[in-house]
Amino acid sequence: GDSVTQMEGPVTLSEEAFLTINCTYTATGYPSLFWYVQYPGEGLQLLLKATKADDKGSNKGFEATYRKETTSFHLEKGSVQVSDSAVYFCALSPDGGYQKVTFGIGTKLQVIP
Amino acid sequence: GAVVSQHPSRVICKSGTSVKIECRSLDFQATTMFWYRQFPKQSLMLMATSNEGSKATYEQGVEKDKFLINHASLTLSTLTVTSAHPEDSSFYICSASASSGGGRVAFFGQGTRLTVV
């Protein structure tokens, strides 16, 4: 079945540091890939998505590129802020997000001033 | 964007009692909603698919008599944890898909932290 593997964390970075959260997936066909973010006390919010190979999703300074050859969708940000502290979930959906979503374990990011 | 509202955000109940969690799509109609559960240090796992006007579809290993799902309208699905026990303590979250940016995206509620004492 489909699965998503991401680094467990927690990841602690200083403000303005470079962020990478690795994510790899296993799926049949051509799934859509997502990064969701969960801020403390809130629900999941879509951060970015990519629907086909070589697509780059971006939002709020975060980027991730759909790499089919390595089955990866790593999340990056050039300069993190304290406000980026949250849990980040990598996820996939086989049909563009219409049906169920398979999640990674979530990576907690803590940015310190 | 689309908004999914979940209530309550936190609930503490005594062992043996039942708890109802509501999931509403505020600005769109959702014929299908999904219920997930997240145990500590584990990923979100799909429990069931809630279908408006018909029975829910449960994932393998999820007790349908314990986790009752009702999808009575196009904007409301409820999850009732019956005869709750401490092992049911978890984070429950619902989602519904809606059109976004030319495709469809799952929008999530805020989640419900259930603690059974």
JSON list of C-alpha atoms in Angstrom, two decimals, chain B residues 13-60:
[
{"chain": "B", "resi": 13, "resn": "CYS", "atom": "CA", "xyz": [-14.68, 12.11, 29.67]},
{"chain": "B", "resi": 14, "resn": "LYS", "atom": "CA", "xyz": [-15.05, 9.30, 32.12]},
{"chain": "B", "resi": 15, "resn": "SER", "atom": "CA", "xyz": [-14.45, 5.73, 31.09]},
{"chain": "B", "resi": 16, "resn": "GLY", "atom": "CA", "xyz": [-17.66, 4.11, 29.85]},
{"chain": "B", "resi": 17, "resn": "THR", "atom": "CA", "xyz": [-19.31, 7.26, 28.60]},
{"chain": "B", "resi": 18, "resn": "SER", "atom": "CA", "xyz": [-19.82, 8.32, 24.98]},
{"chain": "B", "resi": 19, "resn": "VAL", "atom": "CA", "xyz": [-18.42, 11.38, 23.24]},
{"chain": "B", "resi": 20, "resn": "LYS", "atom": "CA", "xyz": [-19.64, 13.03, 20.06]},
{"chain": "B", "resi": 21, "resn": "ILE", "atom": "CA", "xyz": [-17.35, 15.01, 17.79]},
{"chain": "B", "resi": 22, "resn": "GLU", "atom": "CA", "xyz": [-18.76, 17.22, 15.06]},
{"chain": "B", "resi": 23, "resn": "CYS", "atom": "CA", "xyz": [-17.18, 18.10, 11.74]},
{"chain": "B", "resi": 24, "resn": "ARG", "atom": "CA", "xyz": [-18.71, 20.82, 9.59]},
{"chain": "B", "resi": 25, "resn": "SER", "atom": "CA", "xyz": [-17.83, 22.18, 6.18]},
{"chain": "B", "resi": 26, "resn": "LEU", "atom": "CA", "xyz": [-18.60, 25.87, 6.54]},
{"chain": "B", "resi": 27, "resn": "ASP", "atom": "CA", "xyz": [-18.56, 27.19, 3.01]},
{"chain": "B", "resi": 28, "resn": "PHE", "atom": "CA", "xyz": [-18.89, 24.18, 0.77]},
{"chain": "B", "resi": 29, "resn": "GLN", "atom": "CA", "xyz": [-20.81, 20.94, 0.53]},
{"chain": "B", "resi": 30, "resn": "ALA", "atom": "CA", "xyz": [-18.98, 17.74, 1.26]},
{"chain": "B", "resi": 31, "resn": "THR", "atom": "CA", "xyz": [-20.53, 14.47, 0.16]},
{"chain": "B", "resi": 32, "resn": "THR", "atom": "CA", "xyz": [-17.54, 12.69, 1.64]},
{"chain": "B", "resi": 33, "resn": "MET", "atom": "CA", "xyz": [-15.63, 13.41, 4.81]},
{"chain": "B", "resi": 34, "resn": "PHE", "atom": "CA", "xyz": [-12.82, 11.49, 6.41]},
{"chain": "B", "resi": 35, "resn": "TRP", "atom": "CA", "xyz": [-11.99, 10.75, 10.02]},
{"chain": "B", "resi": 36, "resn": "TYR", "atom": "CA", "xyz": [-8.41, 10.25, 11.17]},
{"chain": "B", "resi": 37, "resn": "ARG", "atom": "CA", "xyz": [-6.82, 9.35, 14.48]},
{"chain": "B", "resi": 38, "resn": "GLN", "atom": "CA", "xyz": [-3.33, 10.14, 15.66]},
{"chain": "B", "resi": 39, "resn": "PHE", "atom": "CA", "xyz": [-1.68, 8.36, 18.55]},
{"chain": "B", "resi": 40, "resn": "PRO", "atom": "CA", "xyz": [1.38, 9.89, 20.23]},
{"chain": "B", "resi": 41, "resn": "LYS", "atom": "CA", "xyz": [4.49, 9.65, 18.08]},
{"chain": "B", "resi": 42, "resn": "GLN", "atom": "CA", "xyz": [2.53, 8.09, 15.25]},
{"chain": "B", "resi": 43, "resn": "SER", "atom": "CA", "xyz": [1.15, 9.37, 11.99]},
{"chain": "B", "resi": 44, "resn": "LEU", "atom": "CA", "xyz": [-2.43, 10.26, 11.24]},
{"chain": "B", "resi": 45, "resn": "MET", "atom": "CA", "xyz": [-4.27, 7.09, 10.35]},
{"chain": "B", "resi": 46, "resn": "LEU", "atom": "CA", "xyz": [-7.50, 6.98, 8.42]},
{"chain": "B", "resi": 47, "resn": "MET", "atom": "CA", "xyz": [-10.30, 5.48, 10.47]},
{"chain": "B", "resi": 48, "resn": "ALA", "atom": "CA", "xyz": [-13.27, 5.75, 8.18]},
{"chain": "B", "resi": 49, "resn": "THR", "atom": "CA", "xyz": [-14.83, 7.47, 5.22]},
{"chain": "B", "resi": 50, "resn": "SER", "atom": "CA", "xyz": [-18.11, 9.19, 5.96]},
{"chain": "B", "resi": 51, "resn": "ASN", "atom": "CA", "xyz": [-20.60, 9.25, 3.10]},
{"chain": "B", "resi": 52, "resn": "GLU", "atom": "CA", "xyz": [-23.60, 11.55, 3.11]},
{"chain": "B", "resi": 53, "resn": "GLY", "atom": "CA", "xyz": [-26.80, 9.58, 3.20]},
{"chain": "B", "resi": 54, "resn": "SER", "atom": "CA", "xyz": [-25.20, 6.17, 3.46]},
{"chain": "B", "resi": 55, "resn": "LYS", "atom": "CA", "xyz": [-23.14, 4.03, 5.78]},
{"chain": "B", "resi": 56, "resn": "ALA", "atom": "CA", "xyz": [-19.58, 4.89, 6.57]},
{"chain": "B", "resi": 57, "resn": "THR", "atom": "CA", "xyz": [-16.73, 2.81, 5.24]},
{"chain": "B", "resi": 58, "resn": "TYR", "atom": "CA", "xyz": [-14.32, 1.73, 7.96]},
{"chain": "B", "resi": 59, "resn": "GLU", "atom": "CA", "xyz": [-10.66, 0.89, 7.60]},
{"chain": "B", "resi": 60, "resn": "GLN", "atom": "CA", "xyz": [-9.45, -2.51, 8.63]}
]
